[in-house]
Every structure is written in C-alpha cells, then in structure tokens.
Amino acid sequence: MSQTRHVPVMLQRCLDLLAPALQAPAHPEPVVVDCTLGLGGHSEALLAAFPAARLIGLDRDKEALRLSGERLAPYGDRATLVHAVYDELPDVLARLRIPRVQGVLFDLGVSSMQLDEADRGFAYAQDAPLDMRMDQTTGIGAAEVLNTYPPGELVRILRAYGEEKQAKRIVSAVVREREKEPFSNSARLVELIRDSLPQAAKRTGGNPAKRTFQALRIEVNGELGVLERAIPAAVGTLAVGGRIAVLSYHSLEDRLVKQVFAAGAANTAPPGLPVVPERYQPRLKLLTRGAELPTEEEVAQNRRAAPARLRGAQRVREEER
Ligand SMILES: C[S@@+](CC[C@H](N)C(=O)[O-])C[C@H]1O[C@@H](n2cnc3c(N)ncnc32)[C@H](O)[C@@H]1O
C-alpha cells in the first residue's frame, strides 16, 4: 500500500471541517467515526491531527479492514476497527458503549484498492470476474444481476444509477447475448457495450462502459438505500457541536446528502409564529455553501478526486423532531 496508490480525497478540507469539534476546547476526549475506512488514509490523518481523539472505523470490506488495520496499528487502542455496513453505526456505537460522537466522516464509493485489485471486478479497464461486491461474504455479484434481472429492471438501474442515456440499447444487447451464454467476465460486457453504442455516444465521456459499471456496482451493493438510512442515522449519533463531513462521487449520492442536511437545517415552524419554539428550530447548521469541489491542482494530481463533492454540517440542537 504505497502513497502513490492512494491519496485521500480533499483531505485537508475534511480535517478543517471536523477540527472545531475534535480539538480543545470543544471536547477533552472526542470520538470520531470514519464510516468508510478503506485504506485508512483519512483515518490516519485524523488520528495524527487530533491526538486526543479516539477513532472508530467501519468498512464492509474485510480486506480494507485488514490493510487499514496494519496502517493504523501504531495508534494502538486509539483506533477501533469494525466490520459493518455504515447504516449499522448506531448499533456499533451501542455495542462499544459510546453514546454520542463528535465527528463523522463518509468518503463514499469504492476504494483505490477495490479498483486496483483486478479480481474484484470493479474496473472496466481489466478483464475480471463480474463480482463488484464490497463485502464478498454476502449477496449476489454483478454477473448474477446481469444474467437474471428482467430487462426492464436492468434499464431502470442503468438509467437511475449510471445516468446512461443508451440504457435500452445496452440492455437489448445484454439480453440477446446472455441467452447465448451467461456473462461471467467484464471484458465481454465492455466489448458488448462498445459495439452496441452509436458512434456519437462513444465519443463522449471516456470509456463507454463506465456508466454501466457504476450502475451495476450501486445495485450489487444496495448503495443508495444504505446511504439513505445511514446519513440520518449518523446525524442522530452526533453530540451537540459535533460535525459531519460527506464526500460523494456522483449526483445521486450528493442529492441524498444535500436533502438530509437541508431538512435538518430547515426551520419547520408553521408560518406566522412570532417566536419560533425550540422544537421547530433547525438541528443542523450547514458548514459548506452548496457542495465544495476539489481544486484543479488536486484533480491534476489525483484523477479519482475529480467527481468529488464535499458537504459538511454541525449538530446544533439535541431534540429530534
Ligand atoms: C473511497 S473508499 C474510502 C477511502 C478512505 N477514505 C481512505 O482514505 O483510505 C470507500 C470505502 O468505503 C467502503 N464502503 C462503501 N460502502 C460501504 C457501506 N455501506 N458500509 C461500510 N463500508 C462501505 C468501501 O468498502 C471502501 O473501502
């Protein structure tokens, strides 16, 4: 695991957003949760930047836990790593007897390790079994989705999760081909997508298989459903003054995050009240104006940062509405 292989995205900005909640005088022994440990890049920086903090790191990928475990070993019992899907955060904290936390970070999507390990099947650039499960101990892989889902369902997935305009064309080709022989490897799918697209569509936006691969990955891992539960759950674990930062990599993720933050930051009083009672007041304060983007310089150094969108919020009130 070399540094050239993995550069944490918008690292300094994430640290700056969380800092006021993780250092004195905010809290003597703050707890920060990294919900997407990956290779532990952000986590290591959090542990180094905030020496009083305890870190809880979650990942659904056991290989990620093993690698980040090695990387964070020098921090001893300041880091607790847990194999979990991030919508399980409240249960994980309950098991650890941690009532509230001061910081939460999400760096969504796949890790460089998952993309680089060809046999995981995430990358369209290398031929590999079509798996794409982040947790290889459970669920069905991408090949099974492709071989067994009804055509209408596949079209919906490609459109919704991949924003693929040519979804119908690709799915017709997939259905025709899978009847001859089920899909097992990525190269055949990449080739099929390339062959089924009109010339004009091939010229735009990089590898034409990119959107289909993203869509399959999101479906295989149930990513949006989990995220929809996880962000409100994470906000619920924050102590007053606690902060959350979320890095998204496509518009569907970012929209979900935006909606949860906006709902938390809204004043829900019926119109016309002269004084707004506490229960109607926002429980979140937005820390970013819209979504922040990586700098051009960062993107030039790390192309995986290019689609990143960062949003932050602070818990300002205790009560649930
Ligand atoms: C982009 S990587 C994180 C990289 C990390 N910030 C670093 O600096 O090394 C995202 C990680 O989140 C994990 N992940 C994705 N969805 C998850 C979920 N629903 N629950 C738990 N972990 C998840 C993936 O397995 C992957 O390791």
PDB file of C-alpha atoms in Angstrom, residues 23-211:
ATOM      1  CA  GLN A  23      -9.879  19.615  19.429  1.00  0.00           C
ATOM      2  CA  ALA A  24      -9.756  21.584  22.665  1.00  0.00           C
ATOM      3  CA  PRO A  25     -11.699  23.324  23.994  1.00  0.00           C
ATOM      4  CA  ALA A  26     -14.607  21.507  22.264  1.00  0.00           C
ATOM      5  CA  HIS A  27     -14.046  18.138  23.946  1.00  0.00           C
ATOM      6  CA  PRO A  28     -11.276  16.555  26.067  1.00  0.00           C
ATOM      7  CA  GLU A  29     -11.661  13.049  24.577  1.00  0.00           C
ATOM      8  CA  PRO A  30     -13.549  13.333  21.299  1.00  0.00           C
ATOM      9  CA  VAL A  31     -14.726  10.335  19.302  1.00  0.00           C
ATOM     10  CA  VAL A  32     -14.626  10.471  15.512  1.00  0.00           C
ATOM     11  CA  VAL A  33     -16.138   7.842  13.220  1.00  0.00           C
ATOM     12  CA  ASP A  34     -14.756   7.085   9.785  1.00  0.00           C
ATOM     13  CA  CYS A  35     -17.688   5.251   8.196  1.00  0.00           C
ATOM     14  CA  THR A  36     -15.659   4.326   5.102  1.00  0.00           C
ATOM     15  CA  LEU A  37     -12.261   3.279   6.358  1.00  0.00           C
ATOM     16  CA  GLY A  38     -10.941   1.974   3.011  1.00  0.00           C
ATOM     17  CA  LEU A  39      -7.163   2.040   3.171  1.00  0.00           C
ATOM     18  CA  GLY A  40      -7.270   4.238   6.252  1.00  0.00           C
ATOM     19  CA  GLY A  41      -5.920   7.387   4.585  1.00  0.00           C
ATOM     20  CA  HIS A  42      -8.396   9.819   6.117  1.00  0.00           C
ATOM     21  CA  SER A  43      -8.380   7.890   9.399  1.00  0.00           C
ATOM     22  CA  GLU A  44      -4.617   8.055   9.759  1.00  0.00           C
ATOM     23  CA  ALA A  45      -4.692  11.800   9.159  1.00  0.00           C
ATOM     24  CA  LEU A  46      -7.496  12.227  11.726  1.00  0.00           C
ATOM     25  CA  LEU A  47      -5.532  10.305  14.355  1.00  0.00           C
ATOM     26  CA  ALA A  48      -2.401  12.322  13.624  1.00  0.00           C
ATOM     27  CA  ALA A  49      -4.141  15.709  13.535  1.00  0.00           C
ATOM     28  CA  PHE A  50      -6.248  15.217  16.676  1.00  0.00           C
ATOM     29  CA  PRO A  51      -4.068  13.472  19.285  1.00  0.00           C
ATOM     30  CA  ALA A  52      -6.810  13.359  21.928  1.00  0.00           C
ATOM     31  CA  ALA A  53      -9.314  11.703  19.599  1.00  0.00           C
ATOM     32  CA  ARG A  54     -10.446   8.087  19.551  1.00  0.00           C
ATOM     33  CA  LEU A  55     -11.330   6.751  16.107  1.00  0.00           C
ATOM     34  CA  ILE A  56     -13.999   4.192  15.245  1.00  0.00           C
ATOM     35  CA  GLY A  57     -13.520   2.924  11.673  1.00  0.00           C
ATOM     36  CA  LEU A  58     -16.151   0.987   9.726  1.00  0.00           C
ATOM     37  CA  ASP A  59     -15.917  -0.886   6.456  1.00  0.00           C
ATOM     38  CA  ARG A  60     -17.997  -3.646   4.885  1.00  0.00           C
ATOM     39  CA  ASP A  61     -14.888  -4.932   3.069  1.00  0.00           C
ATOM     40  CA  LYS A  62     -12.768  -7.304   5.172  1.00  0.00           C
ATOM     41  CA  GLU A  63      -9.702  -6.760   3.015  1.00  0.00           C
ATOM     42  CA  ALA A  64      -9.960  -2.995   3.618  1.00  0.00           C
ATOM     43  CA  LEU A  65     -10.123  -3.660   7.367  1.00  0.00           C
ATOM     44  CA  ARG A  66      -7.033  -5.850   7.215  1.00  0.00           C
ATOM     45  CA  LEU A  67      -4.987  -3.296   5.263  1.00  0.00           C
ATOM     46  CA  SER A  68      -6.072  -0.267   7.267  1.00  0.00           C
ATOM     47  CA  GLY A  69      -5.572  -2.283  10.466  1.00  0.00           C
ATOM     48  CA  GLU A  70      -1.884  -2.654   9.562  1.00  0.00           C
ATOM     49  CA  ARG A  71      -1.615   1.017   8.702  1.00  0.00           C
ATOM     50  CA  LEU A  72      -3.265   2.214  11.916  1.00  0.00           C
ATOM     51  CA  ALA A  73      -1.520  -0.290  14.223  1.00  0.00           C
ATOM     52  CA  PRO A  74       0.904   2.398  15.503  1.00  0.00           C
ATOM     53  CA  TYR A  75      -2.084   4.197  17.036  1.00  0.00           C
ATOM     54  CA  GLY A  76      -2.893   1.180  19.244  1.00  0.00           C
ATOM     55  CA  ASP A  77      -6.202   1.331  21.079  1.00  0.00           C
ATOM     56  CA  ARG A  78      -6.962   4.841  19.843  1.00  0.00           C
ATOM     57  CA  ALA A  79      -8.371   3.119  16.741  1.00  0.00           C
ATOM     58  CA  THR A  80     -11.202   0.564  16.865  1.00  0.00           C
ATOM     59  CA  LEU A  81     -11.998  -1.038  13.505  1.00  0.00           C
ATOM     60  CA  VAL A  82     -15.312  -2.785  12.902  1.00  0.00           C
ATOM     61  CA  HIS A  83     -16.652  -4.895  10.025  1.00  0.00           C
ATOM     62  CA  ALA A  84     -20.042  -3.306   9.417  1.00  0.00           C
ATOM     63  CA  VAL A  85     -22.252  -1.672   6.830  1.00  0.00           C
ATOM     64  CA  TYR A  86     -22.368   2.001   7.717  1.00  0.00           C
ATOM     65  CA  ASP A  87     -26.112   2.169   8.350  1.00  0.00           C
ATOM     66  CA  GLU A  88     -25.337  -0.074  11.352  1.00  0.00           C
ATOM     67  CA  LEU A  89     -23.450   2.794  13.008  1.00  0.00           C
ATOM     68  CA  PRO A  90     -25.924   3.301  15.891  1.00  0.00           C
ATOM     69  CA  ASP A  91     -25.702  -0.438  16.780  1.00  0.00           C
ATOM     70  CA  VAL A  92     -21.904  -0.413  16.547  1.00  0.00           C
ATOM     71  CA  LEU A  93     -21.721   2.571  18.908  1.00  0.00           C
ATOM     72  CA  ALA A  94     -24.205   0.971  21.298  1.00  0.00           C
ATOM     73  CA  ARG A  95     -22.054  -2.195  21.445  1.00  0.00           C
ATOM     74  CA  LEU A  96     -18.987  -0.042  22.163  1.00  0.00           C
ATOM     75  CA  ARG A  97     -20.944   1.907  24.810  1.00  0.00           C
ATOM     76  CA  ILE A  98     -20.345   5.221  23.070  1.00  0.00           C
ATOM     77  CA  PRO A  99     -23.489   7.324  23.481  1.00  0.00           C
ATOM     78  CA  ARG A 100     -22.572  10.230  21.193  1.00  0.00           C
ATOM     79  CA  VAL A 101     -19.725  11.165  18.870  1.00  0.00           C
ATOM     80  CA  GLN A 102     -18.060  14.461  17.983  1.00  0.00           C
ATOM     81  CA  GLY A 103     -17.232  13.774  14.334  1.00  0.00           C
ATOM     82  CA  VAL A 104     -18.349  11.575  11.431  1.00  0.00           C
ATOM     83  CA  LEU A 105     -16.740  11.214   8.023  1.00  0.00           C
ATOM     84  CA  PHE A 106     -18.057   9.427   4.927  1.00  0.00           C
ATOM     85  CA  ASP A 107     -15.872   9.022   1.830  1.00  0.00           C
ATOM     86  CA  LEU A 108     -18.357   7.183  -0.362  1.00  0.00           C
ATOM     87  CA  GLY A 109     -17.862   4.791  -3.219  1.00  0.00           C
ATOM     88  CA  VAL A 110     -15.143   2.284  -3.965  1.00  0.00           C
ATOM     89  CA  SER A 111     -11.589   2.395  -2.679  1.00  0.00           C
ATOM     90  CA  SER A 112      -8.471   2.507  -4.825  1.00  0.00           C
ATOM     91  CA  MET A 113      -7.703  -0.972  -3.523  1.00  0.00           C
ATOM     92  CA  GLN A 114     -11.037  -2.316  -4.757  1.00  0.00           C
ATOM     93  CA  LEU A 115     -10.451  -0.702  -8.157  1.00  0.00           C
ATOM     94  CA  ASP A 116      -6.835  -1.809  -8.376  1.00  0.00           C
ATOM     95  CA  GLU A 117      -7.392  -5.432  -7.385  1.00  0.00           C
ATOM     96  CA  ALA A 118      -8.484  -6.687 -10.783  1.00  0.00           C
ATOM     97  CA  ASP A 119     -10.160  -9.858  -9.491  1.00  0.00           C
ATOM     98  CA  ARG A 120     -12.768  -7.852  -7.538  1.00  0.00           C
ATOM     99  CA  GLY A 121     -14.352  -6.962 -10.903  1.00  0.00           C
ATOM    100  CA  PHE A 122     -14.926  -3.226 -10.258  1.00  0.00           C
ATOM    101  CA  ALA A 123     -12.698  -1.963 -13.049  1.00  0.00           C
ATOM    102  CA  TYR A 124     -13.812  -1.934 -16.660  1.00  0.00           C
ATOM    103  CA  ALA A 125     -10.231  -1.494 -17.855  1.00  0.00           C
ATOM    104  CA  GLN A 126      -9.176  -5.040 -16.901  1.00  0.00           C
ATOM    105  CA  ASP A 127     -10.785  -8.377 -17.632  1.00  0.00           C
ATOM    106  CA  ALA A 128     -12.017  -9.973 -14.388  1.00  0.00           C
ATOM    107  CA  PRO A 129     -14.968 -11.924 -12.970  1.00  0.00           C
ATOM    108  CA  LEU A 130     -18.004  -9.626 -12.764  1.00  0.00           C
ATOM    109  CA  ASP A 131     -18.326  -9.551  -8.976  1.00  0.00           C
ATOM    110  CA  MET A 132     -18.270  -5.958  -7.567  1.00  0.00           C
ATOM    111  CA  ARG A 133     -19.396  -6.937  -4.063  1.00  0.00           C
ATOM    112  CA  MET A 134     -17.684  -4.766  -1.456  1.00  0.00           C
ATOM    113  CA  ASP A 135     -18.410  -7.466   1.102  1.00  0.00           C
ATOM    114  CA  GLN A 136     -17.547 -10.724  -0.603  1.00  0.00           C
ATOM    115  CA  THR A 137     -19.038 -12.767   2.205  1.00  0.00           C
ATOM    116  CA  THR A 138     -22.636 -11.934   1.293  1.00  0.00           C
ATOM    117  CA  GLY A 139     -25.077 -11.054  -1.506  1.00  0.00           C
ATOM    118  CA  ILE A 140     -25.046 -11.571  -5.269  1.00  0.00           C
ATOM    119  CA  GLY A 141     -22.413 -10.340  -7.707  1.00  0.00           C
ATOM    120  CA  ALA A 142     -22.733  -8.235 -10.859  1.00  0.00           C
ATOM    121  CA  ALA A 143     -22.789 -11.264 -13.193  1.00  0.00           C
ATOM    122  CA  GLU A 144     -25.907 -12.603 -11.484  1.00  0.00           C
ATOM    123  CA  VAL A 145     -27.616  -9.203 -11.766  1.00  0.00           C
ATOM    124  CA  LEU A 146     -26.783  -9.070 -15.460  1.00  0.00           C
ATOM    125  CA  ASN A 147     -27.810 -12.679 -16.146  1.00  0.00           C
ATOM    126  CA  THR A 148     -31.027 -12.856 -14.141  1.00  0.00           C
ATOM    127  CA  TYR A 149     -32.725  -9.428 -13.817  1.00  0.00           C
ATOM    128  CA  PRO A 150     -35.694  -8.741 -16.114  1.00  0.00           C
ATOM    129  CA  PRO A 151     -34.766  -6.347 -18.965  1.00  0.00           C
ATOM    130  CA  GLY A 152     -36.994  -3.532 -17.639  1.00  0.00           C
ATOM    131  CA  GLU A 153     -35.256  -3.670 -14.276  1.00  0.00           C
ATOM    132  CA  LEU A 154     -31.822  -3.538 -15.908  1.00  0.00           C
ATOM    133  CA  VAL A 155     -32.865  -0.498 -17.963  1.00  0.00           C
ATOM    134  CA  ARG A 156     -34.084   1.237 -14.791  1.00  0.00           C
ATOM    135  CA  ILE A 157     -30.816   0.507 -12.984  1.00  0.00           C
ATOM    136  CA  LEU A 158     -28.620   1.725 -15.844  1.00  0.00           C
ATOM    137  CA  ARG A 159     -30.656   4.908 -16.175  1.00  0.00           C
ATOM    138  CA  ALA A 160     -31.043   5.705 -12.498  1.00  0.00           C
ATOM    139  CA  TYR A 161     -27.645   4.666 -11.139  1.00  0.00           C
ATOM    140  CA  GLY A 162     -25.485   5.161 -14.228  1.00  0.00           C
ATOM    141  CA  GLU A 163     -27.345   8.055 -15.841  1.00  0.00           C
ATOM    142  CA  GLU A 164     -26.868   6.033 -19.032  1.00  0.00           C
ATOM    143  CA  LYS A 165     -28.855   7.509 -21.916  1.00  0.00           C
ATOM    144  CA  GLN A 166     -28.316   4.414 -24.051  1.00  0.00           C
ATOM    145  CA  ALA A 167     -29.668   2.042 -21.386  1.00  0.00           C
ATOM    146  CA  LYS A 168     -32.272   0.397 -23.641  1.00  0.00           C
ATOM    147  CA  ARG A 169     -29.790  -0.271 -26.397  1.00  0.00           C
ATOM    148  CA  ILE A 170     -27.238  -1.766 -23.995  1.00  0.00           C
ATOM    149  CA  VAL A 171     -29.823  -3.919 -22.219  1.00  0.00           C
ATOM    150  CA  SER A 172     -31.211  -5.308 -25.501  1.00  0.00           C
ATOM    151  CA  ALA A 173     -27.694  -6.370 -26.416  1.00  0.00           C
ATOM    152  CA  VAL A 174     -27.115  -7.874 -22.960  1.00  0.00           C
ATOM    153  CA  VAL A 175     -30.363  -9.859 -23.088  1.00  0.00           C
ATOM    154  CA  ARG A 176     -29.586 -11.172 -26.578  1.00  0.00           C
ATOM    155  CA  GLU A 177     -26.102 -12.229 -25.532  1.00  0.00           C
ATOM    156  CA  ARG A 178     -26.956 -13.722 -22.146  1.00  0.00           C
ATOM    157  CA  GLU A 179     -29.373 -16.109 -23.862  1.00  0.00           C
ATOM    158  CA  LYS A 180     -26.463 -17.491 -25.854  1.00  0.00           C
ATOM    159  CA  GLU A 181     -24.155 -17.689 -22.862  1.00  0.00           C
ATOM    160  CA  PRO A 182     -24.388 -16.132 -19.371  1.00  0.00           C
ATOM    161  CA  PHE A 183     -21.935 -13.331 -18.577  1.00  0.00           C
ATOM    162  CA  SER A 184     -19.067 -14.137 -16.256  1.00  0.00           C
ATOM    163  CA  ASN A 185     -16.284 -11.677 -17.061  1.00  0.00           C
ATOM    164  CA  SER A 186     -16.001  -7.939 -17.528  1.00  0.00           C
ATOM    165  CA  ALA A 187     -14.201  -7.854 -20.905  1.00  0.00           C
ATOM    166  CA  ARG A 188     -17.162  -9.394 -22.739  1.00  0.00           C
ATOM    167  CA  LEU A 189     -19.505  -6.798 -21.239  1.00  0.00           C
ATOM    168  CA  VAL A 190     -17.161  -3.911 -22.075  1.00  0.00           C
ATOM    169  CA  GLU A 191     -16.900  -5.110 -25.659  1.00  0.00           C
ATOM    170  CA  LEU A 192     -20.638  -5.562 -25.964  1.00  0.00           C
ATOM    171  CA  ILE A 193     -21.320  -2.044 -24.670  1.00  0.00           C
ATOM    172  CA  ARG A 194     -18.801  -0.586 -27.084  1.00  0.00           C
ATOM    173  CA  ASP A 195     -20.341  -2.476 -30.009  1.00  0.00           C
ATOM    174  CA  SER A 196     -23.916  -1.594 -29.129  1.00  0.00           C
ATOM    175  CA  LEU A 197     -23.472   2.193 -28.886  1.00  0.00           C
ATOM    176  CA  PRO A 198     -23.852   4.603 -31.777  1.00  0.00           C
ATOM    177  CA  GLN A 199     -20.643   6.381 -32.887  1.00  0.00           C
ATOM    178  CA  ALA A 200     -21.648   9.725 -31.351  1.00  0.00           C
ATOM    179  CA  ALA A 201     -22.249   8.200 -27.898  1.00  0.00           C
ATOM    180  CA  LYS A 202     -18.825   6.555 -27.993  1.00  0.00           C
ATOM    181  CA  ARG A 203     -17.097   9.875 -28.422  1.00  0.00           C
ATOM    182  CA  THR A 204     -18.366  11.429 -25.196  1.00  0.00           C
ATOM    183  CA  GLY A 205     -17.313  10.935 -21.581  1.00  0.00           C
ATOM    184  CA  GLY A 206     -14.431   8.444 -21.503  1.00  0.00           C
ATOM    185  CA  ASN A 207     -14.876   4.681 -21.531  1.00  0.00           C
ATOM    186  CA  PRO A 208     -18.436   3.888 -22.677  1.00  0.00           C
ATOM    187  CA  ALA A 209     -18.670   1.083 -20.098  1.00  0.00           C
ATOM    188  CA  LYS A 210     -18.080   3.439 -17.171  1.00  0.00           C
ATOM    189  CA  ARG A 211     -21.735   4.304 -16.525  1.00  0.00           C
TER     190      ARG A 211
END
